[in-house]
PDB file of C-alpha atoms in Angstrom:
ATOM      1  CA  UNK A   1      43.584  18.355 -10.770  1.00 69.00           C
ATOM      2  CA  UNK A   2      44.966  19.281 -14.146  1.00 82.00           C
ATOM      3  CA  UNK A   3      42.916  22.646 -15.541  1.00 93.00           C
ATOM      4  CA  UNK A   4      44.978  22.421 -18.798  1.00 96.00           C
ATOM      5  CA  UNK A   5      44.607  19.560 -20.580  1.00 96.00           C
ATOM      6  CA  UNK A   6      46.773  18.207 -23.981  1.00 97.00           C
ATOM      7  CA  UNK A   7      45.064  14.660 -24.632  1.00 92.00           C
ATOM      8  CA  UNK A   8      47.376  13.826 -27.901  1.00 95.00           C
ATOM      9  CA  UNK A   9      50.705  13.154 -26.816  1.00 95.00           C
ATOM     10  CA  UNK A  10      51.555  12.874 -30.163  1.00 97.00           C
ATOM     11  CA  UNK A  11      51.102  13.794 -33.934  1.00 97.00           C
ATOM     12  CA  UNK A  12      52.424  13.032 -36.841  1.00 97.00           C
ATOM     13  CA  UNK A  13      52.458  14.718 -39.980  1.00 98.00           C
ATOM     14  CA  UNK A  14      53.740  15.263 -43.888  1.00 98.00           C
ATOM     15  CA  UNK A  15      55.567  18.305 -44.804  1.00 97.00           C
ATOM     16  CA  UNK A  16      53.516  20.655 -46.681  1.00 97.00           C
ATOM     17  CA  UNK A  17      50.359  19.534 -44.720  1.00 97.00           C
ATOM     18  CA  UNK A  18      48.285  21.400 -41.865  1.00 98.00           C
ATOM     19  CA  UNK A  19      49.194  20.567 -38.284  1.00 98.00           C
ATOM     20  CA  UNK A  20      46.414  21.152 -35.882  1.00 98.00           C
ATOM     21  CA  UNK A  21      47.127  20.727 -32.143  1.00 98.00           C
ATOM     22  CA  UNK A  22      44.372  20.643 -29.640  1.00 98.00           C
ATOM     23  CA  UNK A  23      44.106  21.987 -26.025  1.00 98.00           C
ATOM     24  CA  UNK A  24      41.183  22.017 -23.400  1.00 97.00           C
ATOM     25  CA  UNK A  25      40.833  23.745 -20.527  1.00 96.00           C
ATOM     26  CA  UNK A  26      38.426  23.628 -17.411  1.00 95.00           C
ATOM     27  CA  UNK A  27      39.233  26.825 -15.505  1.00 91.00           C
ATOM     28  CA  UNK A  28      36.691  29.702 -17.308  1.00 90.00           C
ATOM     29  CA  UNK A  29      39.038  32.459 -15.358  1.00 89.00           C
ATOM     30  CA  UNK A  30      41.427  31.902 -17.977  1.00 91.00           C
ATOM     31  CA  UNK A  31      41.736  35.032 -19.397  1.00 85.00           C
ATOM     32  CA  UNK A  32      44.896  34.073 -21.751  1.00 90.00           C
ATOM     33  CA  UNK A  33      46.351  31.116 -23.591  1.00 92.00           C
ATOM     34  CA  UNK A  34      49.577  30.643 -25.021  1.00 92.00           C
ATOM     35  CA  UNK A  35      51.534  28.224 -26.657  1.00 96.00           C
ATOM     36  CA  UNK A  36      55.273  27.444 -26.500  1.00 96.00           C
ATOM     37  CA  UNK A  37      57.132  25.272 -28.294  1.00 97.00           C
ATOM     38  CA  UNK A  38      60.227  23.140 -27.110  1.00 95.00           C
ATOM     39  CA  UNK A  39      63.190  21.051 -28.859  1.00 95.00           C
ATOM     40  CA  UNK A  40      64.925  18.411 -26.964  1.00 91.00           C
ATOM     41  CA  UNK A  41      67.281  20.089 -24.385  1.00 88.00           C
ATOM     42  CA  UNK A  42      66.452  23.977 -24.927  1.00 92.00           C
ATOM     43  CA  UNK A  43      63.130  26.112 -22.742  1.00 93.00           C
ATOM     44  CA  UNK A  44      60.235  26.344 -24.362  1.00 94.00           C
ATOM     45  CA  UNK A  45      59.823  28.924 -27.028  1.00 94.00           C
ATOM     46  CA  UNK A  46      56.840  31.181 -27.135  1.00 92.00           C
ATOM     47  CA  UNK A  47      55.150  31.215 -30.252  1.00 95.00           C
ATOM     48  CA  UNK A  48      51.638  32.796 -29.834  1.00 94.00           C
ATOM     49  CA  UNK A  49      48.860  33.646 -27.785  1.00 91.00           C
ATOM     50  CA  UNK A  50      45.594  34.286 -28.020  1.00 91.00           C
ATOM     51  CA  UNK A  51      43.287  36.515 -25.186  1.00 89.00           C
ATOM     52  CA  UNK A  52      40.203  35.565 -24.226  1.00 90.00           C
ATOM     53  CA  UNK A  53      38.400  38.497 -25.977  1.00 90.00           C
ATOM     54  CA  UNK A  54      39.373  37.053 -29.649  1.00 91.00           C
ATOM     55  CA  UNK A  55      38.668  33.867 -31.422  1.00 94.00           C
ATOM     56  CA  UNK A  56      41.410  34.180 -33.642  1.00 96.00           C
ATOM     57  CA  UNK A  57      44.839  34.956 -33.666  1.00 94.00           C
ATOM     58  CA  UNK A  58      47.486  34.705 -36.641  1.00 95.00           C
ATOM     59  CA  UNK A  59      51.266  34.855 -36.980  1.00 94.00           C
ATOM     60  CA  UNK A  60      52.566  34.242 -39.802  1.00 96.00           C
ATOM     61  CA  UNK A  61      52.066  30.274 -40.712  1.00 97.00           C
ATOM     62  CA  UNK A  62      50.780  29.494 -37.143  1.00 97.00           C
ATOM     63  CA  UNK A  63      47.084  30.585 -35.986  1.00 97.00           C
ATOM     64  CA  UNK A  64      45.326  29.831 -32.550  1.00 97.00           C
ATOM     65  CA  UNK A  65      41.558  29.484 -32.309  1.00 97.00           C
ATOM     66  CA  UNK A  66      39.698  29.938 -28.986  1.00 96.00           C
ATOM     67  CA  UNK A  67      36.022  28.422 -28.199  1.00 96.00           C
ATOM     68  CA  UNK A  68      35.484  29.508 -25.209  1.00 94.00           C
ATOM     69  CA  UNK A  69      32.251  27.703 -24.894  1.00 94.00           C
ATOM     70  CA  UNK A  70      33.720  24.227 -25.378  1.00 96.00           C
ATOM     71  CA  UNK A  71      36.695  25.682 -23.530  1.00 96.00           C
ATOM     72  CA  UNK A  72      38.680  24.740 -26.386  1.00 97.00           C
ATOM     73  CA  UNK A  73      41.716  25.862 -28.453  1.00 96.00           C
ATOM     74  CA  UNK A  74      43.777  24.814 -31.536  1.00 98.00           C
ATOM     75  CA  UNK A  75      47.026  25.738 -32.693  1.00 98.00           C
ATOM     76  CA  UNK A  76      46.860  25.097 -36.699  1.00 98.00           C
ATOM     77  CA  UNK A  77      50.306  25.001 -38.611  1.00 98.00           C
ATOM     78  CA  UNK A  78      49.883  25.789 -42.344  1.00 97.00           C
ATOM     79  CA  UNK A  79      52.551  24.709 -44.352  1.00 97.00           C
ATOM     80  CA  UNK A  80      54.075  22.595 -41.938  1.00 98.00           C
ATOM     81  CA  UNK A  81      57.932  22.122 -42.389  1.00 97.00           C
ATOM     82  CA  UNK A  82      60.166  19.907 -40.555  1.00 97.00           C
ATOM     83  CA  UNK A  83      61.933  22.335 -38.868  1.00 96.00           C
ATOM     84  CA  UNK A  84      58.575  22.105 -36.571  1.00 97.00           C
ATOM     85  CA  UNK A  85      59.309  18.991 -35.035  1.00 98.00           C
ATOM     86  CA  UNK A  86      58.893  19.569 -31.246  1.00 97.00           C
ATOM     87  CA  UNK A  87      57.224  19.797 -28.271  1.00 97.00           C
ATOM     88  CA  UNK A  88      54.077  21.777 -27.964  1.00 98.00           C
ATOM     89  CA  UNK A  89      52.629  22.878 -24.816  1.00 97.00           C
ATOM     90  CA  UNK A  90      49.430  25.065 -24.123  1.00 97.00           C
ATOM     91  CA  UNK A  91      49.897  27.028 -21.430  1.00 94.00           C
ATOM     92  CA  UNK A  92      46.628  29.045 -20.152  1.00 93.00           C
ATOM     93  CA  UNK A  93      46.688  31.925 -17.386  1.00 89.00           C
ATOM     94  CA  UNK A  94      43.950  34.422 -15.642  1.00 83.00           C
ATOM     95  CA  UNK A  95      43.264  37.783 -14.107  1.00 62.00           C
ATOM     96  CA  UNK A  96      45.675  39.543 -11.937  1.00 49.00           C
ATOM     97  CA  UNK A  97      47.745  36.066 -11.026  1.00 52.00           C
ATOM     98  CA  UNK A  98      49.480  35.447 -13.843  1.00 69.00           C
ATOM     99  CA  UNK A  99      51.285  32.765 -13.746  1.00 80.00           C
ATOM    100  CA  UNK A 100      51.093  29.813 -16.529  1.00 88.00           C
ATOM    101  CA  UNK A 101      49.402  26.882 -15.940  1.00 92.00           C
ATOM    102  CA  UNK A 102      50.879  24.521 -18.533  1.00 95.00           C
ATOM    103  CA  UNK A 103      49.351  21.287 -20.429  1.00 96.00           C
ATOM    104  CA  UNK A 104      51.407  17.874 -20.643  1.00 96.00           C
ATOM    105  CA  UNK A 105      52.926  18.840 -24.166  1.00 96.00           C
ATOM    106  CA  UNK A 106      51.763  17.129 -27.951  1.00 97.00           C
ATOM    107  CA  UNK A 107      55.279  16.229 -29.744  1.00 97.00           C
ATOM    108  CA  UNK A 108      54.648  16.924 -33.391  1.00 98.00           C
ATOM    109  CA  UNK A 109      57.131  15.358 -36.191  1.00 98.00           C
ATOM    110  CA  UNK A 110      56.966  16.672 -39.479  1.00 97.00           C
ATOM    111  CA  UNK A 111      57.896  14.022 -41.678  1.00 96.00           C
ATOM    112  CA  UNK A 112      59.665  15.069 -44.805  1.00 93.00           C
TER     113      UNK A 112
ATOM    114  CA  UNK B   1      69.243  40.504 -25.980  1.00 64.00           C
ATOM    115  CA  UNK B   2      70.506  38.028 -23.759  1.00 78.00           C
ATOM    116  CA  UNK B   3      68.538  35.066 -22.568  1.00 91.00           C
ATOM    117  CA  UNK B   4      68.074  33.227 -19.089  1.00 96.00           C
ATOM    118  CA  UNK B   5      70.847  31.761 -18.262  1.00 96.00           C
ATOM    119  CA  UNK B   6      70.843  29.157 -16.141  1.00 97.00           C
ATOM    120  CA  UNK B   7      73.196  26.717 -14.232  1.00 97.00           C
ATOM    121  CA  UNK B   8      74.895  23.980 -14.299  1.00 97.00           C
ATOM    122  CA  UNK B   9      72.871  22.256 -17.664  1.00 97.00           C
ATOM    123  CA  UNK B  10      73.558  19.257 -15.824  1.00 97.00           C
ATOM    124  CA  UNK B  11      73.783  17.778 -12.183  1.00 97.00           C
ATOM    125  CA  UNK B  12      73.255  14.276 -10.272  1.00 98.00           C
ATOM    126  CA  UNK B  13      73.204  13.284  -7.004  1.00 97.00           C
ATOM    127  CA  UNK B  14      72.556  10.826  -4.400  1.00 97.00           C
ATOM    128  CA  UNK B  15      69.136  10.945  -2.797  1.00 96.00           C
ATOM    129  CA  UNK B  16      69.213  12.942   0.767  1.00 96.00           C
ATOM    130  CA  UNK B  17      72.312  15.187  -0.705  1.00 97.00           C
ATOM    131  CA  UNK B  18      71.784  18.920  -1.431  1.00 97.00           C
ATOM    132  CA  UNK B  19      71.517  20.559  -4.636  1.00 98.00           C
ATOM    133  CA  UNK B  20      71.532  24.274  -5.977  1.00 98.00           C
ATOM    134  CA  UNK B  21      70.611  25.465  -8.795  1.00 98.00           C
ATOM    135  CA  UNK B  22      71.238  29.277  -9.962  1.00 97.00           C
ATOM    136  CA  UNK B  23      69.597  31.366 -12.939  1.00 97.00           C
ATOM    137  CA  UNK B  24      70.180  34.682 -14.398  1.00 96.00           C
ATOM    138  CA  UNK B  25      67.443  36.468 -16.195  1.00 95.00           C
ATOM    139  CA  UNK B  26      67.038  39.045 -18.777  1.00 93.00           C
ATOM    140  CA  UNK B  27      67.651  42.315 -17.945  1.00 91.00           C
ATOM    141  CA  UNK B  28      65.329  44.661 -16.651  1.00 87.00           C
ATOM    142  CA  UNK B  29      62.509  41.328 -16.207  1.00 89.00           C
ATOM    143  CA  UNK B  30      61.251  42.344 -12.743  1.00 87.00           C
ATOM    144  CA  UNK B  31      59.622  38.927 -12.520  1.00 89.00           C
ATOM    145  CA  UNK B  32      61.256  35.595 -12.431  1.00 93.00           C
ATOM    146  CA  UNK B  33      59.605  31.665 -12.050  1.00 95.00           C
ATOM    147  CA  UNK B  34      61.288  28.682 -11.179  1.00 97.00           C
ATOM    148  CA  UNK B  35      59.130  25.773 -13.080  1.00 97.00           C
ATOM    149  CA  UNK B  36      59.410  22.225 -12.642  1.00 97.00           C
ATOM    150  CA  UNK B  37      59.067  19.916 -15.678  1.00 96.00           C
ATOM    151  CA  UNK B  38      59.116  16.005 -14.737  1.00 95.00           C
ATOM    152  CA  UNK B  39      59.585  14.093 -18.139  1.00 92.00           C
ATOM    153  CA  UNK B  40      56.563  13.546 -19.869  1.00 90.00           C
ATOM    154  CA  UNK B  41      54.554  16.290 -17.611  1.00 92.00           C
ATOM    155  CA  UNK B  42      54.267  20.011 -18.427  1.00 93.00           C
ATOM    156  CA  UNK B  43      56.246  23.102 -16.295  1.00 95.00           C
ATOM    157  CA  UNK B  44      54.606  22.988 -12.479  1.00 95.00           C
ATOM    158  CA  UNK B  45      55.183  26.393 -11.210  1.00 95.00           C
ATOM    159  CA  UNK B  46      57.391  26.121  -8.067  1.00 97.00           C
ATOM    160  CA  UNK B  47      58.017  29.684  -7.287  1.00 96.00           C
ATOM    161  CA  UNK B  48      57.158  33.278  -8.792  1.00 93.00           C
ATOM    162  CA  UNK B  49      59.174  36.374  -7.445  1.00 93.00           C
ATOM    163  CA  UNK B  50      58.305  40.346  -8.323  1.00 89.00           C
ATOM    164  CA  UNK B  51      61.620  41.504  -8.225  1.00 85.00           C
ATOM    165  CA  UNK B  52      62.963  40.056  -4.385  1.00 82.00           C
ATOM    166  CA  UNK B  53      59.539  39.378  -3.196  1.00 90.00           C
ATOM    167  CA  UNK B  54      57.653  36.385  -3.733  1.00 92.00           C
ATOM    168  CA  UNK B  55      54.837  36.499  -4.813  1.00 89.00           C
ATOM    169  CA  UNK B  56      53.495  32.615  -5.253  1.00 91.00           C
ATOM    170  CA  UNK B  57      54.816  29.599  -3.850  1.00 95.00           C
ATOM    171  CA  UNK B  58      51.741  27.541  -3.392  1.00 93.00           C
ATOM    172  CA  UNK B  59      53.085  24.526  -4.890  1.00 93.00           C
ATOM    173  CA  UNK B  60      56.826  24.994  -3.285  1.00 96.00           C
ATOM    174  CA  UNK B  61      57.814  21.726  -1.335  1.00 95.00           C
ATOM    175  CA  UNK B  62      58.902  24.039   1.333  1.00 94.00           C
ATOM    176  CA  UNK B  63      60.197  21.263   3.978  1.00 95.00           C
ATOM    177  CA  UNK B  64      62.708  20.422   1.096  1.00 97.00           C
ATOM    178  CA  UNK B  65      63.161  23.426  -1.250  1.00 97.00           C
ATOM    179  CA  UNK B  66      63.736  26.955  -1.009  1.00 97.00           C
ATOM    180  CA  UNK B  67      64.383  30.023  -3.177  1.00 97.00           C
ATOM    181  CA  UNK B  68      65.995  33.214  -3.145  1.00 95.00           C
ATOM    182  CA  UNK B  69      66.435  36.160  -4.903  1.00 94.00           C
ATOM    183  CA  UNK B  70      68.558  38.970  -3.596  1.00 81.00           C
ATOM    184  CA  UNK B  71      68.795  42.554  -4.797  1.00 83.00           C
ATOM    185  CA  UNK B  72      65.986  41.528  -7.412  1.00 81.00           C
ATOM    186  CA  UNK B  73      68.294  39.727 -10.201  1.00 90.00           C
ATOM    187  CA  UNK B  74      69.649  36.662  -9.839  1.00 94.00           C
ATOM    188  CA  UNK B  75      67.799  33.867  -8.209  1.00 96.00           C
ATOM    189  CA  UNK B  76      69.262  30.190  -6.601  1.00 97.00           C
ATOM    190  CA  UNK B  77      67.051  27.263  -6.250  1.00 98.00           C
ATOM    191  CA  UNK B  78      68.376  25.060  -3.634  1.00 98.00           C
ATOM    192  CA  UNK B  79      67.006  21.478  -2.693  1.00 98.00           C
ATOM    193  CA  UNK B  80      67.838  19.817   0.590  1.00 97.00           C
ATOM    194  CA  UNK B  81      67.644  16.875   1.518  1.00 96.00           C
ATOM    195  CA  UNK B  82      66.978  15.240  -2.844  1.00 97.00           C
ATOM    196  CA  UNK B  83      64.650  12.182  -3.030  1.00 97.00           C
ATOM    197  CA  UNK B  84      63.841  10.685  -5.932  1.00 97.00           C
ATOM    198  CA  UNK B  85      61.297  12.001  -7.211  1.00 96.00           C
ATOM    199  CA  UNK B  86      62.689  15.194  -7.528  1.00 97.00           C
ATOM    200  CA  UNK B  87      64.593  14.205 -10.637  1.00 98.00           C
ATOM    201  CA  UNK B  88      63.110  16.856 -13.110  1.00 97.00           C
ATOM    202  CA  UNK B  89      64.353  19.671 -14.907  1.00 97.00           C
ATOM    203  CA  UNK B  90      64.696  23.006 -13.253  1.00 98.00           C
ATOM    204  CA  UNK B  91      63.261  25.758 -15.701  1.00 97.00           C
ATOM    205  CA  UNK B  92      63.763  29.498 -15.041  1.00 97.00           C
ATOM    206  CA  UNK B  93      62.160  31.703 -16.477  1.00 95.00           C
ATOM    207  CA  UNK B  94      61.615  35.756 -16.765  1.00 92.00           C
ATOM    208  CA  UNK B  95      58.977  37.976 -18.010  1.00 87.00           C
ATOM    209  CA  UNK B  96      58.920  41.980 -18.087  1.00 80.00           C
ATOM    210  CA  UNK B  97      55.584  42.588 -16.767  1.00 69.00           C
ATOM    211  CA  UNK B  98      54.318  39.402 -14.696  1.00 53.00           C
ATOM    212  CA  UNK B  99      50.966  41.755 -13.558  1.00 54.00           C
ATOM    213  CA  UNK B 100      50.036  41.096 -17.649  1.00 52.00           C
ATOM    214  CA  UNK B 101      48.429  44.643 -17.400  1.00 51.00           C
ATOM    215  CA  UNK B 102      50.070  44.727 -21.358  1.00 55.00           C
ATOM    216  CA  UNK B 103      48.608  41.500 -22.391  1.00 64.00           C
ATOM    217  CA  UNK B 104      50.015  38.066 -22.393  1.00 68.00           C
ATOM    218  CA  UNK B 105      52.107  37.599 -20.149  1.00 75.00           C
ATOM    219  CA  UNK B 106      54.913  35.886 -22.388  1.00 82.00           C
ATOM    220  CA  UNK B 107      57.748  34.186 -20.023  1.00 88.00           C
ATOM    221  CA  UNK B 108      61.295  33.551 -21.774  1.00 92.00           C
ATOM    222  CA  UNK B 109      63.060  30.503 -20.468  1.00 95.00           C
ATOM    223  CA  UNK B 110      66.243  29.448 -19.955  1.00 96.00           C
ATOM    224  CA  UNK B 111      67.410  25.968 -21.635  1.00 96.00           C
ATOM    225  CA  UNK B 112      67.124  24.403 -18.019  1.00 97.00           C
ATOM    226  CA  UNK B 113      69.128  22.566 -15.884  1.00 97.00           C
ATOM    227  CA  UNK B 114      68.300  18.366 -15.583  1.00 97.00           C
ATOM    228  CA  UNK B 115      68.601  16.934 -11.982  1.00 98.00           C
ATOM    229  CA  UNK B 116      69.144  13.321 -11.338  1.00 98.00           C
ATOM    230  CA  UNK B 117      68.771  11.725  -8.236  1.00 97.00           C
ATOM    231  CA  UNK B 118      69.766   8.435  -7.887  1.00 96.00           C
TER     232      UNK B 118
END
């Protein structure tokens, strides 16, 4: 039972354009949603998070949007840079059990 | 601050052999996690410690996997005997507050230990 789904295994965009990474979830009890970025041979690094009481959170070039009714969130990167090329994982947690449940990840490639 | 340290980075063993991975979390982080990441999948939680007590080990294959966190600091994850399907990257992570009372529970991950079982 995959509670966090990233249906696009890969995404390719041009430098300077917008990257939009999508994530769907099935468990309505999730309270927090996080995005992690992972480079090869490194561990995932935290990027940005959003609480279920908000619908948008912004940090520099990164913005996460949450649509609770659709159980969908997205990560927007504007403008995209070649250094953003990595695997992006969507993760969610619920209640007092704060373990993170991860999606399978989306490989983003930003072409110069 | 120093990050989460893991060793070894790479390990190749034959099936039915045993292996152990070590993790040193960020100083002061009470919560420690072991995740398994199989190629093409997202990380899956194996076990979560709060200080030296186990909070969640529901997805740990207890017939072959064991983990301990002595004195609430370092942790060791052991696999005995290993199977082919155990080939994966084993990620250790830590967080300051595993209860999430201060907001999102942001985990800091180590670089991982890549296990290949032949």
